[in-house]
Amino acid sequence: MAGIVSAIVIGIIIGVLGRLVVPGRQRIGVLLTIVVGIVAAFVGTAVAAAFGVSGTDGIDWIEVAIQVLVAALGVAVLDRAMARR
């Protein structure tokens, strides 16, 4: 249960940071932001592990940066998809 809660909290943080990176107003809701953040956290961790930068002591700033960039990309893609409706 704690793993699910921590994944949601990390997803919220990553999603919000990704949303802040994208300029302008986004047309996606809070729930989609959380989902994008959770997916970006998992994808960013996998990418960081593939490059060998995820196993350090303390906070993995490179991994966090990758996660935020993936979240920003996800927010931008979903924003474009919502704009076409």
XYZ file of N, CA and C in Angstrom:
255
model
N 0.822 -1.194 0.000
C 0.000 0.000 0.000
C 0.867 1.259 0.000
N 1.945 1.230 0.756
C 2.828 2.401 0.834
C 3.478 2.678 -0.514
N 3.783 1.632 -1.283
C 4.382 1.811 -2.599
C 3.448 2.510 -3.561
N 2.171 2.202 -3.490
C 1.175 2.834 -4.356
C 1.021 4.303 -3.990
N 0.943 4.581 -2.703
C 0.787 5.962 -2.242
C 2.017 6.788 -2.627
N 3.202 6.229 -2.433
C 4.411 6.981 -2.786
C 4.508 7.185 -4.294
N 4.067 6.218 -5.108
C 4.060 6.388 -6.565
C 3.114 7.507 -6.975
N 1.981 7.604 -6.320
C 1.025 8.678 -6.621
C 1.596 10.031 -6.221
N 2.214 10.111 -5.049
C 2.790 11.382 -4.589
C 3.926 11.814 -5.516
N 4.806 10.894 -5.870
C 5.895 11.218 -6.779
C 5.333 11.598 -8.148
N 4.290 10.894 -8.598
C 3.646 11.218 -9.867
C 3.058 12.616 -9.875
N 2.458 13.004 -8.768
C 1.906 14.365 -8.665
C 3.028 15.399 -8.777
N 4.102 15.177 -8.060
C 5.217 16.130 -8.078
C 5.842 16.208 -9.472
N 6.121 15.067 -10.080
C 6.729 15.040 -11.410
C 5.774 15.647 -12.433
N 4.482 15.332 -12.342
C 3.498 15.885 -13.271
C 3.399 17.394 -13.174
N 3.381 17.915 -11.962
C 3.309 19.371 -11.768
C 4.574 20.039 -12.285
N 5.731 19.466 -12.003
C 6.975 20.039 -12.514
C 7.016 20.000 -14.040
N 6.548 18.905 -14.611
C 6.481 18.820 -16.075
C 5.543 19.852 -16.659
N 4.454 20.091 -15.973
C 3.489 21.096 -16.417
C 4.066 22.506 -16.333
N 4.890 22.757 -15.328
C 5.528 24.059 -15.185
C 6.557 24.323 -16.282
N 7.157 23.264 -16.816
C 8.164 23.405 -17.859
C 7.529 23.810 -19.187
N 6.321 23.316 -19.445
C 5.640 23.618 -20.707
C 5.074 25.038 -20.633
N 5.437 25.893 -21.614
C 4.949 27.269 -21.559
C 3.466 27.373 -21.918
N 2.834 28.397 -21.411
C 1.429 28.651 -21.732
C 0.479 27.880 -20.833
N -0.799 27.989 -21.173
C -1.847 27.325 -20.401
C -2.143 25.961 -21.018
N -2.213 24.933 -20.204
C -2.508 23.591 -20.681
C -3.983 23.283 -20.468
N -4.537 22.519 -21.398
C -5.960 22.177 -21.343
C -6.202 20.765 -20.803
N -5.284 20.257 -20.021
C -5.504 18.939 -19.426
C -5.810 19.125 -17.950
N -6.546 18.195 -17.414
C -6.969 18.292 -16.030
C -5.938 17.762 -15.045
N -6.312 17.835 -13.794
C -5.432 17.396 -12.712
C -5.201 15.888 -12.777
N -6.245 15.128 -13.053
C -6.108 13.668 -13.106
C -5.146 13.246 -14.207
N -5.254 13.861 -15.387
C -4.323 13.534 -16.469
C -2.903 13.958 -16.120
N -2.758 15.052 -15.413
C -1.434 15.494 -14.981
C -0.812 14.461 -14.050
N -1.602 13.917 -13.148
C -1.104 12.891 -12.223
C -0.721 11.628 -12.985
N -1.567 11.218 -13.931
C -1.274 10.016 -14.725
C 0.001 10.213 -15.537
N 0.139 11.383 -16.164
C 1.357 11.682 -16.924
C 2.566 11.651 -15.999
N 2.434 12.194 -14.812
C 3.535 12.208 -13.852
C 3.941 10.815 -13.416
N 2.978 9.947 -13.172
C 3.288 8.575 -12.755
C 3.983 7.827 -13.879
N 3.445 7.941 -15.092
C 4.065 7.275 -16.242
C 5.464 7.836 -16.480
N 5.611 9.154 -16.393
C 6.917 9.781 -16.599
C 7.920 9.341 -15.540
N 7.472 9.140 -14.323
C 8.377 8.677 -13.264
C 8.915 7.288 -13.591
N 8.049 6.391 -14.049
C 8.493 5.044 -14.406
C 9.385 5.058 -15.645
N 8.981 5.791 -16.681
C 9.771 5.851 -17.915
C 11.114 6.538 -17.652
N 11.098 7.625 -16.908
C 12.336 8.326 -16.581
C 13.301 7.473 -15.782
N 12.773 6.674 -14.871
C 13.615 5.763 -14.101
C 14.235 4.707 -15.001
N 13.460 4.184 -15.944
C 13.978 3.182 -16.881
C 15.060 3.771 -17.782
N 14.846 4.986 -18.261
C 15.840 5.643 -19.114
C 17.115 5.917 -18.317
N 16.963 6.405 -17.095
C 18.130 6.674 -16.252
C 18.894 5.389 -15.950
N 18.185 4.301 -15.715
C 18.842 3.019 -15.466
C 19.574 2.532 -16.716
N 18.979 2.765 -17.888
C 19.618 2.355 -19.140
C 20.931 3.107 -19.370
N 20.991 4.367 -18.941
C 22.205 5.158 -19.075
C 23.134 5.013 -17.871
N 22.702 4.285 -16.847
C 23.540 4.032 -15.689
C 23.663 5.196 -14.713
N 22.662 6.059 -14.666
C 22.735 7.215 -13.758
C 21.714 7.138 -12.627
N 21.108 5.976 -12.421
C 20.054 5.903 -11.404
C 20.509 5.296 -10.088
N 21.726 4.831 -9.990
C 22.160 4.148 -8.783
C 23.173 4.925 -7.975
N 22.842 6.139 -7.570
C 23.769 6.941 -6.784
C 23.230 7.116 -5.366
N 24.090 7.548 -4.472
C 23.648 7.851 -3.106
C 22.950 9.199 -3.099
N 21.906 9.330 -2.326
C 21.181 10.596 -2.238
C 20.175 10.750 -3.360
N 19.875 11.992 -3.677
C 18.887 12.290 -4.709
C 19.556 12.180 -6.072
N 18.922 11.472 -6.980
C 19.434 11.317 -8.334
C 18.901 12.456 -9.194
N 19.627 13.564 -9.226
C 19.144 14.764 -9.915
C 19.011 14.546 -11.417
N 19.900 13.749 -11.990
C 19.800 13.478 -13.425
C 18.535 12.679 -13.709
N 18.239 11.716 -12.861
C 17.017 10.920 -13.016
C 15.772 11.801 -12.875
N 15.772 12.686 -11.913
C 14.637 13.597 -11.727
C 14.474 14.493 -12.950
N 15.579 14.995 -13.488
C 15.515 15.845 -14.680
C 14.943 15.077 -15.864
N 15.335 13.830 -16.030
C 14.796 13.000 -17.105
C 13.298 12.787 -16.903
N 12.882 12.514 -15.682
C 11.464 12.310 -15.390
C 10.652 13.568 -15.690
N 11.169 14.727 -15.320
C 10.461 15.983 -15.569
C 10.375 16.252 -17.071
N 11.443 15.983 -17.800
C 11.411 16.174 -19.254
C 10.404 15.242 -19.919
N 10.333 13.999 -19.465
C 9.346 13.062 -20.006
C 7.932 13.540 -19.670
N 7.742 14.043 -18.458
C 6.428 14.570 -18.064
C 6.056 15.787 -18.895
N 7.015 16.676 -19.145
C 6.744 17.857 -19.970
C 6.356 17.444 -21.380
N 7.032 16.464 -21.919
C 6.687 15.955 -23.249
C 5.279 15.362 -23.251
N 4.949 14.593 -22.217
C 3.608 14.018 -22.108
C 2.527 15.070 -21.972
N 2.787 16.104 -21.181
C 1.820 17.190 -21.012
C 1.618 17.922 -22.335
N 2.707 18.192 -23.051
C 2.612 18.899 -24.325
C 1.839 18.081 -25.356
N 2.080 16.784 -25.402
C 1.375 15.917 -26.353
C -0.117 15.868 -26.024
N -0.450 15.692 -24.760
C -1.858 15.655 -24.374
C -2.541 17.005 -24.573
N -1.821 18.092 -24.347
C -2.381 19.420 -24.568
C -2.724 19.612 -26.041
N -1.844 19.189 -26.922
C -2.109 19.279 -28.361
C -3.304 18.408 -28.739
N -3.395 17.225 -28.155
C -4.511 16.337 -28.460
C -5.830 16.947 -27.998
N -5.817 17.603 -26.841
C -7.046 18.235 -26.333
C -7.415 19.466 -27.163
N -6.422 20.152 -27.702
C -6.686 21.345 -28.504
C -7.354 21.008 -29.820
N -7.113 19.828 -30.338
C -7.711 19.411 -31.615
C -9.161 19.053 -31.498
N -9.662 18.849 -30.319
C -11.073 18.483 -30.122
C -11.971 19.616 -30.403
